[in-house]
Coordinates of C-alpha atoms (C1' of nucleotides) and ligand atoms in Angstrom, one line a residue:
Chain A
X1 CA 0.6 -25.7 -4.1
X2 CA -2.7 -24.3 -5.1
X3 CA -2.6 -22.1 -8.2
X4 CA -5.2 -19.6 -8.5
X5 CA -6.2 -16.5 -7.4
X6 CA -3.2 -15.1 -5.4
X7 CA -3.3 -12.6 -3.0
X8 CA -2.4 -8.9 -3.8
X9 CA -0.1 -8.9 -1.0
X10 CA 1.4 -12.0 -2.0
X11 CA 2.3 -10.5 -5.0
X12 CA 4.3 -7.6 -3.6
X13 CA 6.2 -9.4 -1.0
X14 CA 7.5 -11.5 -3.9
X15 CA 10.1 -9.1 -4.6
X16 CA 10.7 -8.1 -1.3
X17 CA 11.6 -11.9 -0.6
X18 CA 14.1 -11.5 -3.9
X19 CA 15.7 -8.5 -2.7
X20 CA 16.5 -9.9 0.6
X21 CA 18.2 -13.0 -0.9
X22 CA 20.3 -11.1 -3.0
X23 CA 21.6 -9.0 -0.8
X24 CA 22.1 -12.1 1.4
X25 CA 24.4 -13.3 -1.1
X26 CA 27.2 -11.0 -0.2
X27 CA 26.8 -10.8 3.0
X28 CA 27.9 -14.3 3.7
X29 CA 27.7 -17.4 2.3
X30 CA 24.3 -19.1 3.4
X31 CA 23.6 -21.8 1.1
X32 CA 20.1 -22.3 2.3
X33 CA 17.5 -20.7 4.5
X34 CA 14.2 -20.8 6.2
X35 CA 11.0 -19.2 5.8
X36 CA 11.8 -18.2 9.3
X37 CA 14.9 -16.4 8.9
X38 CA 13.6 -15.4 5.6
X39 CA 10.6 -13.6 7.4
X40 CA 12.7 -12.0 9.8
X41 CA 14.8 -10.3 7.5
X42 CA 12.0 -8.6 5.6
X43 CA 9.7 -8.3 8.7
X44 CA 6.8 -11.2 7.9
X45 CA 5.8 -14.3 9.9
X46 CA 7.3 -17.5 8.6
X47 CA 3.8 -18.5 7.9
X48 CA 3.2 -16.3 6.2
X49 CA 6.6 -16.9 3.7
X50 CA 5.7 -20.2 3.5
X51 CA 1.9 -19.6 2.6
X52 CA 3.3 -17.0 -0.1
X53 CA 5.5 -19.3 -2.1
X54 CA 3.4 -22.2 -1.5
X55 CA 0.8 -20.4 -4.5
X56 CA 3.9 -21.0 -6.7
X57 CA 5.4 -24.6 -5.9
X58 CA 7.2 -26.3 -3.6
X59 CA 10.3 -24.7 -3.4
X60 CA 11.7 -25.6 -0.1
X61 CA 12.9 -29.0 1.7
X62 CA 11.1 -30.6 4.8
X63 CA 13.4 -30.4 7.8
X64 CA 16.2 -28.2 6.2
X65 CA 14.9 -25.1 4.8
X66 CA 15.3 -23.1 0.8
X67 CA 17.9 -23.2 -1.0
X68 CA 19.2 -20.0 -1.6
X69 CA 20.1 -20.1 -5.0
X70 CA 17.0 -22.0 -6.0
X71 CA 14.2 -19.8 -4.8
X72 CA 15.9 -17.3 -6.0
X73 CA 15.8 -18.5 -9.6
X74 CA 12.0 -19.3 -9.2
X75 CA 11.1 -15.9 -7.4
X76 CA 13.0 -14.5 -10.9
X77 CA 10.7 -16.8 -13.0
X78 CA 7.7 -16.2 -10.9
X79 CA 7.8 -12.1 -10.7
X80 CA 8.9 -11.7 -14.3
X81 CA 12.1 -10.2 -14.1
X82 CA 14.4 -13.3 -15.7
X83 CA 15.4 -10.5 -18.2
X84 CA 15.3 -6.3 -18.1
X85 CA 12.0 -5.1 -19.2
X86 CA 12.2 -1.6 -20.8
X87 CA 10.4 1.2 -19.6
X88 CA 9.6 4.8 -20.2
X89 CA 9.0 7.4 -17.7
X90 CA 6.7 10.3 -18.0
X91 CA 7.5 13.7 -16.5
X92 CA 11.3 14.8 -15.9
X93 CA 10.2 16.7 -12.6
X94 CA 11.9 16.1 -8.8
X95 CA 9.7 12.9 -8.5
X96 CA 10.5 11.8 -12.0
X97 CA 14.5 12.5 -11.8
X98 CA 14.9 10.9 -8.2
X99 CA 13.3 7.4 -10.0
X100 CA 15.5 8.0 -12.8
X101 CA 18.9 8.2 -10.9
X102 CA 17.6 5.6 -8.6
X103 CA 19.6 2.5 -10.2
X104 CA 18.5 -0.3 -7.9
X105 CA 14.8 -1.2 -9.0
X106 CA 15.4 -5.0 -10.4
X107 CA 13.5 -6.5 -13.5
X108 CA 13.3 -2.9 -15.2
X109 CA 15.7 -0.5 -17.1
X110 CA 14.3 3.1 -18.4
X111 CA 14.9 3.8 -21.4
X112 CA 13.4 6.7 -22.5
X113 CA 12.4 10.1 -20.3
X114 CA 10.3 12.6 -21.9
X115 CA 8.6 15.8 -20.7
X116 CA 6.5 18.8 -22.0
X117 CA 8.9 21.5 -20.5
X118 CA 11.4 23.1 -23.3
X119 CA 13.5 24.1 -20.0
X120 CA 13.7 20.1 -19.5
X121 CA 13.6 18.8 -23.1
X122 CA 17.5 18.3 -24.3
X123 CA 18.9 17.9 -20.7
X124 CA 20.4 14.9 -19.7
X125 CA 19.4 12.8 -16.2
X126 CA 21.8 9.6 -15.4
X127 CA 22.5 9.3 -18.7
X128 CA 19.4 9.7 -20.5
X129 CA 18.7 12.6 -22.2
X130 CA 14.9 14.2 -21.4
X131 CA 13.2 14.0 -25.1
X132 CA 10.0 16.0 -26.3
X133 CA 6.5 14.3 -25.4
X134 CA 5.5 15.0 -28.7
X135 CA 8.2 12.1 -30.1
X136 CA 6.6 9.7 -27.0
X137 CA 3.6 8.2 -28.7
X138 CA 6.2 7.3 -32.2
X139 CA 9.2 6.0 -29.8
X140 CA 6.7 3.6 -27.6
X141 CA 5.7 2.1 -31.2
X142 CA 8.6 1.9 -32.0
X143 CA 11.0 0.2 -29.9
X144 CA 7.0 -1.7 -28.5
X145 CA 7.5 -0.5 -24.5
X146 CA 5.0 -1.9 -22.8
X147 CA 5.2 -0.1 -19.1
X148 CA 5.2 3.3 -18.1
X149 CA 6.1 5.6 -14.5
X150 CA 3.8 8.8 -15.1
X151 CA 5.4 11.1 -12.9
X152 CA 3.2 14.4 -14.0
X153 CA 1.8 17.0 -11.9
X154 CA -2.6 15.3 -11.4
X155 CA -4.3 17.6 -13.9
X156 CA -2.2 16.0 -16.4
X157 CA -1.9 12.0 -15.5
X158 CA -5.2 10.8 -17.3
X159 CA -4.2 12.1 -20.5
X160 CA -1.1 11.5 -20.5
X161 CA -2.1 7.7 -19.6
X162 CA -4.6 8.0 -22.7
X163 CA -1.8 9.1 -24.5
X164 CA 0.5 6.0 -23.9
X165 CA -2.0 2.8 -23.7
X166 CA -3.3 4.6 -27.4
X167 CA 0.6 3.7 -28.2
X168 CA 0.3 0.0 -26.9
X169 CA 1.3 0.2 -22.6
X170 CA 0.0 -2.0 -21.1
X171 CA 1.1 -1.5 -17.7
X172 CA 1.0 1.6 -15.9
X173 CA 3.1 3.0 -12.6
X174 CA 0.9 6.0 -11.7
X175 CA 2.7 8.9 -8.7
X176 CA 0.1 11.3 -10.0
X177 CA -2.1 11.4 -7.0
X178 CA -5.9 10.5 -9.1
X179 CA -7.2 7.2 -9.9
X180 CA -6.7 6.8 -14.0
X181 CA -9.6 5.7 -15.4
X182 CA -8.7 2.9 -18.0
X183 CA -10.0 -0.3 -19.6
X184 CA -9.5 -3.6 -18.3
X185 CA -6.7 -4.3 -20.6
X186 CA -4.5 -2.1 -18.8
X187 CA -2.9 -2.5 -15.1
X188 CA -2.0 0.0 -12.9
X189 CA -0.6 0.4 -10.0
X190 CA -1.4 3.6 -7.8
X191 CA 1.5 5.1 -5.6
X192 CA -0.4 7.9 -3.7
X193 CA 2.6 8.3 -1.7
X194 CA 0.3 11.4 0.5
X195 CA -2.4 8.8 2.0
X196 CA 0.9 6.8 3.9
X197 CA 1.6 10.2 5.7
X198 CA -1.9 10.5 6.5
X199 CA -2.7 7.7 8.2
X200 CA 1.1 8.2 9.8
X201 CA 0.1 11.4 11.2
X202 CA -3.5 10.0 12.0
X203 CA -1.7 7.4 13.9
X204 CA 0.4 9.7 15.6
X205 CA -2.5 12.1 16.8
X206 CA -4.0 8.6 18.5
X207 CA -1.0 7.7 20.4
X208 CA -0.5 11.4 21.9
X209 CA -4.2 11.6 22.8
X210 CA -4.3 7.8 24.1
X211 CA -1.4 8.9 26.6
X212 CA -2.4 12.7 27.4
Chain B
X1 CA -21.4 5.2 14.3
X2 CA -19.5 2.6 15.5
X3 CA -15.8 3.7 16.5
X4 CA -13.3 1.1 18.0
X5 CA -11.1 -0.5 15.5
X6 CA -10.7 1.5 12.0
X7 CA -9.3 -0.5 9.6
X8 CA -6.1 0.9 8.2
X9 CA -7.4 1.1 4.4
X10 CA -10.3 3.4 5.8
X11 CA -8.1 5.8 7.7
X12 CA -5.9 5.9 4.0
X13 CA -8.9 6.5 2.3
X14 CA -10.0 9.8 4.7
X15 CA -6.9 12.1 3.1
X16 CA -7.8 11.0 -0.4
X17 CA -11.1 11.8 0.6
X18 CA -10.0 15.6 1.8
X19 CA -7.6 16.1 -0.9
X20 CA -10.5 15.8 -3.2
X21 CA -12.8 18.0 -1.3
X22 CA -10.3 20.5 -0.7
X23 CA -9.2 20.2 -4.9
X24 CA -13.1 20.1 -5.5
X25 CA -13.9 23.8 -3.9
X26 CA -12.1 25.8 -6.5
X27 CA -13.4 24.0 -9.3
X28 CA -17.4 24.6 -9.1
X29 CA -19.3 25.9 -6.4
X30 CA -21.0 23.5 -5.2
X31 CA -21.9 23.4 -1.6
X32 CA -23.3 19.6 -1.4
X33 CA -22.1 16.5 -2.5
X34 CA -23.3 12.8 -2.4
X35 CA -21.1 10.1 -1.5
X36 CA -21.5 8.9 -4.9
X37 CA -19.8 12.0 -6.6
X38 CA -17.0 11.3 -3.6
X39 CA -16.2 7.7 -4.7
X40 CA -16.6 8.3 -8.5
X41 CA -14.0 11.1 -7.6
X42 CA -11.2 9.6 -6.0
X43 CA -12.4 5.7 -7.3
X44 CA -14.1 3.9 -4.6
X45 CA -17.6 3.1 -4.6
X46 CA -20.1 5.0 -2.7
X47 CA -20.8 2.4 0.0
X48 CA -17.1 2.4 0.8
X49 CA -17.3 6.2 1.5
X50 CA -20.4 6.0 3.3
X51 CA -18.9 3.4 5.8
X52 CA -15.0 5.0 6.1
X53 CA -16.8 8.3 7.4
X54 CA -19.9 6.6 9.4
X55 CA -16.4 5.5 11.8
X56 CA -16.6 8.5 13.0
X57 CA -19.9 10.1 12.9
X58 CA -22.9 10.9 11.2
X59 CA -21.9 14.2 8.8
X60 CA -24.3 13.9 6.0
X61 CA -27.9 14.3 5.5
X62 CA -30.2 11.6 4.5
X63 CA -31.6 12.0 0.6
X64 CA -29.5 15.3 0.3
X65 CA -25.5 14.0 1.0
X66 CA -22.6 15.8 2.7
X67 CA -22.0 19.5 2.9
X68 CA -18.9 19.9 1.6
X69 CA -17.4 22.6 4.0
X70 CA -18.8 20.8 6.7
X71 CA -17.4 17.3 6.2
X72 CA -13.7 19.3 5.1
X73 CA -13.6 20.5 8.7
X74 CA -14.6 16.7 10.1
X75 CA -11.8 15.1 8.0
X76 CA -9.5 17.8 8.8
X77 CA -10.1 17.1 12.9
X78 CA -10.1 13.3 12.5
X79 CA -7.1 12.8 10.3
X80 CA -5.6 15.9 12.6
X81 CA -4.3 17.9 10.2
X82 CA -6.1 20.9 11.8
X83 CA -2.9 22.6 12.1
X84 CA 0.6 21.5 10.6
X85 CA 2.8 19.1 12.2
X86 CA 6.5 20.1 12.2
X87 CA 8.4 17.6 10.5
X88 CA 12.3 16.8 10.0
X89 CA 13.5 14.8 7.2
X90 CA 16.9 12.6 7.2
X91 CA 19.2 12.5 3.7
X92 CA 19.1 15.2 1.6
X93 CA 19.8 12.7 -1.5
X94 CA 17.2 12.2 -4.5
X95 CA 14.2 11.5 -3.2
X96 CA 15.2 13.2 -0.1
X97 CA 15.4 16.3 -2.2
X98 CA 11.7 15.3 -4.6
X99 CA 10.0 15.3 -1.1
X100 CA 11.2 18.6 0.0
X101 CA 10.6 20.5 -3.3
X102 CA 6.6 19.0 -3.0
X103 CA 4.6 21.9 -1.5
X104 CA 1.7 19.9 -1.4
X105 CA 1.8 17.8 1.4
X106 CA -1.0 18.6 3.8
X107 CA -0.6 18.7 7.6
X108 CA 2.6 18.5 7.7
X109 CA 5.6 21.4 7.4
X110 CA 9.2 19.8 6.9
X111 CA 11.4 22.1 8.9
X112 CA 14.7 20.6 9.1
X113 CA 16.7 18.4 6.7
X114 CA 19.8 16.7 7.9
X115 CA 22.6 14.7 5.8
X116 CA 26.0 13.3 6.7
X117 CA 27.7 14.3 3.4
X118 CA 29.6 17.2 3.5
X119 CA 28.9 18.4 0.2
X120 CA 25.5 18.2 1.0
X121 CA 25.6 20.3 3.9
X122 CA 25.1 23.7 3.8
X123 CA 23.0 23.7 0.7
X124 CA 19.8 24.8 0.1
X125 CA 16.7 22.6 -0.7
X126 CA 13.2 24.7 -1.4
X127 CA 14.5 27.6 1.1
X128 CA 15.8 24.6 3.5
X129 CA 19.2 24.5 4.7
X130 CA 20.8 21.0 5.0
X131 CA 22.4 20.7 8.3
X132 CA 24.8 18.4 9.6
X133 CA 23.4 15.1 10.9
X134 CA 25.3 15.5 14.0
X135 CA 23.1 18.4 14.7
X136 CA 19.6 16.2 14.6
X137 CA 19.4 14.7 18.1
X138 CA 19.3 18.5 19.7
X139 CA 17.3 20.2 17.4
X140 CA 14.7 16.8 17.3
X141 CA 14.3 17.8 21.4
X142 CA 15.3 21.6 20.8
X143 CA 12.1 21.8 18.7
X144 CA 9.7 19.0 20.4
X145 CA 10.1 17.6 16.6
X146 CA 7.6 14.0 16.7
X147 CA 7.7 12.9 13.3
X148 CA 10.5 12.5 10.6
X149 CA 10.7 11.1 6.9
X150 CA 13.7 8.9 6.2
X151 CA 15.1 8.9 2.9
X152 CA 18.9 7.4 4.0
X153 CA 20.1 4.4 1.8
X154 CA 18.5 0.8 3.3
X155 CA 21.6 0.1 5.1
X156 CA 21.6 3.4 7.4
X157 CA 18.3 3.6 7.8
X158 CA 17.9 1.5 10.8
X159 CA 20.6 3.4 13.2
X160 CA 19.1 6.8 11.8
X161 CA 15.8 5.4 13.2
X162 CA 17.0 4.4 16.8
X163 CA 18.9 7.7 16.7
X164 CA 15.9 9.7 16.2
X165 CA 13.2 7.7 18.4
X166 CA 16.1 8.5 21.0
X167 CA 15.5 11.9 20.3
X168 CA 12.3 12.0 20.6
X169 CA 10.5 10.7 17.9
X170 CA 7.4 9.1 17.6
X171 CA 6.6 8.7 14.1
X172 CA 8.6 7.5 11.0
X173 CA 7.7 7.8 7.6
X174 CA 10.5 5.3 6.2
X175 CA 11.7 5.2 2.0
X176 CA 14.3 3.0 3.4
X177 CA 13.3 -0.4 1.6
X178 CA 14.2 -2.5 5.6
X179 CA 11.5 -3.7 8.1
X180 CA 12.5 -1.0 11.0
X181 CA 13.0 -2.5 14.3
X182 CA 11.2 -0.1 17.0
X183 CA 9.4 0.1 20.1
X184 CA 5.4 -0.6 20.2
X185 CA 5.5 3.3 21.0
X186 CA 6.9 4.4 17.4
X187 CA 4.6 4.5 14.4
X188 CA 5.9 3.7 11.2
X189 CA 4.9 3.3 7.9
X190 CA 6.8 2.1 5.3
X191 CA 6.9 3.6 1.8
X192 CA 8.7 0.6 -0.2
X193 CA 8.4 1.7 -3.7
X194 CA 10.2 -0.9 -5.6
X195 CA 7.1 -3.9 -4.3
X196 CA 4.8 -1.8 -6.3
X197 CA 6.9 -2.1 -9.3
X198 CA 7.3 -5.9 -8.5
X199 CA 3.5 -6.1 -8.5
X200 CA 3.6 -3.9 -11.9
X201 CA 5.5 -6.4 -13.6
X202 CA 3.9 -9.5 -12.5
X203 CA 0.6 -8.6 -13.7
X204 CA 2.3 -7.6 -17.3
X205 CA 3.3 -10.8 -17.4
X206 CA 0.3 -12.2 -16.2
X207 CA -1.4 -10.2 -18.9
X208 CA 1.2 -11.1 -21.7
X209 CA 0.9 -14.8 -21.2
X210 CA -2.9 -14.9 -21.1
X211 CA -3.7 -13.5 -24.5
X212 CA -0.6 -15.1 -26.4
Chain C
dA1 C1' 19.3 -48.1 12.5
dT2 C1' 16.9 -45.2 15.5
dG3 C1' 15.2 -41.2 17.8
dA4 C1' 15.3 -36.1 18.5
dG5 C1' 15.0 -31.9 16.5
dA6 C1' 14.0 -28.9 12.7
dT7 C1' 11.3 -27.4 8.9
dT8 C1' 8.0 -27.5 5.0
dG9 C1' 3.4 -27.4 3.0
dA10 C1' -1.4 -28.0 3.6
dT11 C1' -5.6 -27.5 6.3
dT12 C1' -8.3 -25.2 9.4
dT13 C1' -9.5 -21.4 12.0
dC14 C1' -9.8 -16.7 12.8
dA15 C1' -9.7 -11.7 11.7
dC16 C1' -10.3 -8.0 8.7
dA17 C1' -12.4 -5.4 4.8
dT18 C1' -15.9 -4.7 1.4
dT19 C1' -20.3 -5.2 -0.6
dC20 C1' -25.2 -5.8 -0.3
dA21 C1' -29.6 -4.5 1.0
dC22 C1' -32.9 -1.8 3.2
dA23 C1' -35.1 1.3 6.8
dA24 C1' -35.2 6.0 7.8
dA25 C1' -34.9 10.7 6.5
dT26 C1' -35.1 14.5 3.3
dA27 C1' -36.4 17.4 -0.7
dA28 C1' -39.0 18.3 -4.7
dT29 C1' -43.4 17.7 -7.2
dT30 C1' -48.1 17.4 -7.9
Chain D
dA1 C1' -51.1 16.5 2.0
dA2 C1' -49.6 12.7 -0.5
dT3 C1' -46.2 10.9 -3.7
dT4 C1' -41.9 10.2 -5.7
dA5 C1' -36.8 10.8 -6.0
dT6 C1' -32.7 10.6 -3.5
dT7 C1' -29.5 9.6 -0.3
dT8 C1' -27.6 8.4 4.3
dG9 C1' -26.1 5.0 7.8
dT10 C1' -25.9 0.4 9.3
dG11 C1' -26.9 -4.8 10.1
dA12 C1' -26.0 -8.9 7.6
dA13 C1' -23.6 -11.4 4.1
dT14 C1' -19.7 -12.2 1.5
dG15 C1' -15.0 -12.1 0.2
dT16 C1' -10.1 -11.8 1.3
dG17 C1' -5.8 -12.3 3.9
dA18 C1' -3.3 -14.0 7.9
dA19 C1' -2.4 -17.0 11.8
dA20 C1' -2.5 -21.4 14.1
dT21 C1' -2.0 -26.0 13.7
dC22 C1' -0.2 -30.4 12.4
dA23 C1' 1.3 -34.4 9.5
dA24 C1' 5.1 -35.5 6.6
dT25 C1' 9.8 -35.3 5.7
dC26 C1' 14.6 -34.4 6.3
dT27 C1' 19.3 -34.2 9.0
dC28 C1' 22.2 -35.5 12.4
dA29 C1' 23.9 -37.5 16.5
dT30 C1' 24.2 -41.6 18.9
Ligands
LIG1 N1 7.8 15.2 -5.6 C1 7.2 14.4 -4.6 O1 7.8 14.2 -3.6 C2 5.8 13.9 -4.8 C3 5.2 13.3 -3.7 C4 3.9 12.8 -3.9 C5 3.3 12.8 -5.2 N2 4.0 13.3 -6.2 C6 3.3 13.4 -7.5 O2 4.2 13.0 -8.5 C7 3.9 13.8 -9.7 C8 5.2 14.5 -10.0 O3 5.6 15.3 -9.0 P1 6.8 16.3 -9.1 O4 7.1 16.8 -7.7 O5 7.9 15.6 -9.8 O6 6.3 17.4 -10.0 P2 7.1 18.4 -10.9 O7 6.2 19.6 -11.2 O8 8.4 18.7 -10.3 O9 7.4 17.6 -12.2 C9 6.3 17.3 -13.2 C10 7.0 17.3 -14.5 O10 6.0 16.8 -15.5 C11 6.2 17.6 -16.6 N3 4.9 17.6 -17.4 C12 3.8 18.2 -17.1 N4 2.8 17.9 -18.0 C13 3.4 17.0 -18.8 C14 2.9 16.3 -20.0 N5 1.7 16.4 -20.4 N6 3.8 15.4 -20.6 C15 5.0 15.3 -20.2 N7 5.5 15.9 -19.1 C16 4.7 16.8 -18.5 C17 6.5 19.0 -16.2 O11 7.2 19.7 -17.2 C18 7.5 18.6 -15.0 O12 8.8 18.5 -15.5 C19 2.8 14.7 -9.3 O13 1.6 14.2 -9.8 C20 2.8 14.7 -7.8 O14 1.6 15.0 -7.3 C21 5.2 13.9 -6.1
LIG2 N1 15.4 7.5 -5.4 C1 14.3 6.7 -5.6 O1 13.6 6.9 -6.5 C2 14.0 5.7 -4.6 C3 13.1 4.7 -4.9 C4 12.8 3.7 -4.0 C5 13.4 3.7 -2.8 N2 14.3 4.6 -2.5 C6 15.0 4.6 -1.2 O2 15.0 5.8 -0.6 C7 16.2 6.0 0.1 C8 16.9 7.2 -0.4 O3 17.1 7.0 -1.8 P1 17.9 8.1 -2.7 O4 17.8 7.7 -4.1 O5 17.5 9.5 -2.3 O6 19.4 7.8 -2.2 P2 20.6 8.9 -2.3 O7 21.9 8.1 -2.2 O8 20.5 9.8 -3.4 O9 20.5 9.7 -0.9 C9 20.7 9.3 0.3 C10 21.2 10.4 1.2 O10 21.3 10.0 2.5 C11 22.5 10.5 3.1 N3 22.9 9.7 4.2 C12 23.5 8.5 4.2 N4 23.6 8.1 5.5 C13 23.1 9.0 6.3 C14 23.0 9.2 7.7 N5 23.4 8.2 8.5 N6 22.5 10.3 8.2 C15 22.0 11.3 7.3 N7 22.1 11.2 6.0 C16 22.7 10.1 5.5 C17 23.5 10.5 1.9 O11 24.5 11.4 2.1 C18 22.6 10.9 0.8 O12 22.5 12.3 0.6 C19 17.0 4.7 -0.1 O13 16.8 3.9 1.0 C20 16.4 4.1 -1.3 O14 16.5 2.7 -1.3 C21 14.6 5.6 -3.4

DNA sequence: ATGAGATTGATTTCACATTCACAAATAATT
DNA sequence: AATTATTTGTGAATGTGAAATCAATCTCAT
């Protein structure tokens, strides 16, 4: 174990490892596991599993393998997601209501939509009604959210992010395709979902022309 | 100019890069820009845009920058999006449906949706008809189709893929949180929302525990 | 009890990505 | 014409992440 300055990617395939392991538990009735059957089921080296948790502890046994229960419980601990944290989401639009009916994100529950529309405003979307963004700034005080999905067309995203860190988030998960500009207090994650089918269809253009 | 091995965060960058260009024409009318404008634009720095485009050429001009038509047209041929790619997309459900109802994808045109859900079928999404999955593997090599977008829960999502790379498929763009298992002649890249969110929440923490 | 096989966790090595720093080129100014 | 301001493109240096390697440890069969 080694503490410090952990890798981005580390970071991300932390939940992916938690997934995997929980929907392991149904499927039968492993006890314990390997990195390398670990990194097989999520597509990583078993190096590289082992190098991941490693940064965290020592969570495994020599010679037998991970304890599925156990890492579980730590990869809870270690991610943040021991309890629900409550979140708000920004923009009731396609985008906006496919993350809200999408009920299998772990660690988070939305609580609150809200959108500029009065087409939108009043209707409901998996059980939540859509609420005016004039009431956002009062309700994130309020019941003290501290992360956000901005799910607004790009012209709009930067204020809208100004809006909410004025009203205490902290943490910010940005689909509006322009890079926020925000102080350091504030993370963000950026999910330009267009640059992944770019380099897809770059890729794709190299593998005709490399066989043509 | 150096060609030979781009790294994949470069050839991510180049349709942020265009994006910007091609959002940048209506707004003023400038003709030039520096690579410094670029980065502060889409929020890398200005050496990063000057290497990411020196990959493939040399398109600006010492002490004056990049003429912005000019490098549009470069980006355009190397990302090859000089004319749209026909593109199928597989389960018409949430973000099946977000996908199709955004116009602003460039490069590509979806052209065919396909779900196994009969109440699904039939119906229209953004002028689209949903067809019956049964349909796919024929109109995949009916139309010379090479890339699709999967958006079929985790658990289908590796049969649709085999189905479709039988078909004729050479690119995936997979929502489908599972490591696809494919051939060295498929290109994939994997769109696994909820490890950003993971990553969102771990550096909340972070955050949280650092100042109390 | 002992040895064979399996597996972790740490160290080392290698590969990839970004930043730095500067020569070369251009335009504007005097 | 000479000078100054910019700005590109790239070699070198740095930083970051992954793979390879291996000693230490555990289980199990004999
Ligand atoms: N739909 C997709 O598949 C997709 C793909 C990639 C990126 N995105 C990005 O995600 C974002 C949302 O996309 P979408 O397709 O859902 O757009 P959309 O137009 O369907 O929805 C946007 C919603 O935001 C609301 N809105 C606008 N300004 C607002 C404000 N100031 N406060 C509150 N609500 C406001 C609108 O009323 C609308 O309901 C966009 O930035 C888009 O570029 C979407
Ligand atoms: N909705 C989200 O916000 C979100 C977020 C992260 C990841 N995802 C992933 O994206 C995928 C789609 O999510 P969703 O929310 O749209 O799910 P959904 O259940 O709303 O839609 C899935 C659709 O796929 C269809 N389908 C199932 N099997 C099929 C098959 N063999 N062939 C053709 N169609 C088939 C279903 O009929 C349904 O219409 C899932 O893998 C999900 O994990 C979604």
């Amino acid at each position: 174990m080694m503490r410090l300055k952990i890798p981005e990617p580390t970071i991300k395939r932390l939940l992916v490892y938690y997934r995997f392991l929980e929907n392991q538990i149904g499927v039968n009735e492993q006890k314990v596991l390997s990195s390398r059957e670990l990194g097989e089921g999520v597509g990583v080296t078993s190096n590289l599993v082992r190098r991941d948790l490693s940064f965290f502890g020592e969570f495994g046994c020599q010679g037998v393998g991970y304890d599925v229960e156990i890492l579980k419980d730590n990869l809870k601990k270690i991610i943040g997601i021991s309890q629900q944290r409550q979140v708000i989401l920004v923009g009731a639009g396609n985008l906006g209501r496919a993350l809200l009916n999408y009920n299998k994100f772990v660690g988070i529950e939305i609580v609150e939509v809200f959108d500029c529309d009065l087409n939108k405003i009043g209707n409901t979307v998996n059980k939540l009604e859509v609420k005016n963004v004039k009431l956002m700034e009062e309700i994130i005080k309020e019941r003290d959210i501290k992360l956000a999905i901005i799910a607004v067309p790009a012209d709009y995203a930067q204020n809208v992010a100004l809006q909410i860190t004025g009203a205490g988030i902290k943490a910010i998960w940005n689909f509006a395709p322009v890079p926020l500009k925000m102080n350091e207090d504030v993370v963000i994650i950026n999910e330009d979902l267009a640059c992944g089918l770019g380099c897809l269809v770059y890729k794709l253009n190299q593998l005709e022309q490399q066989i043509v």
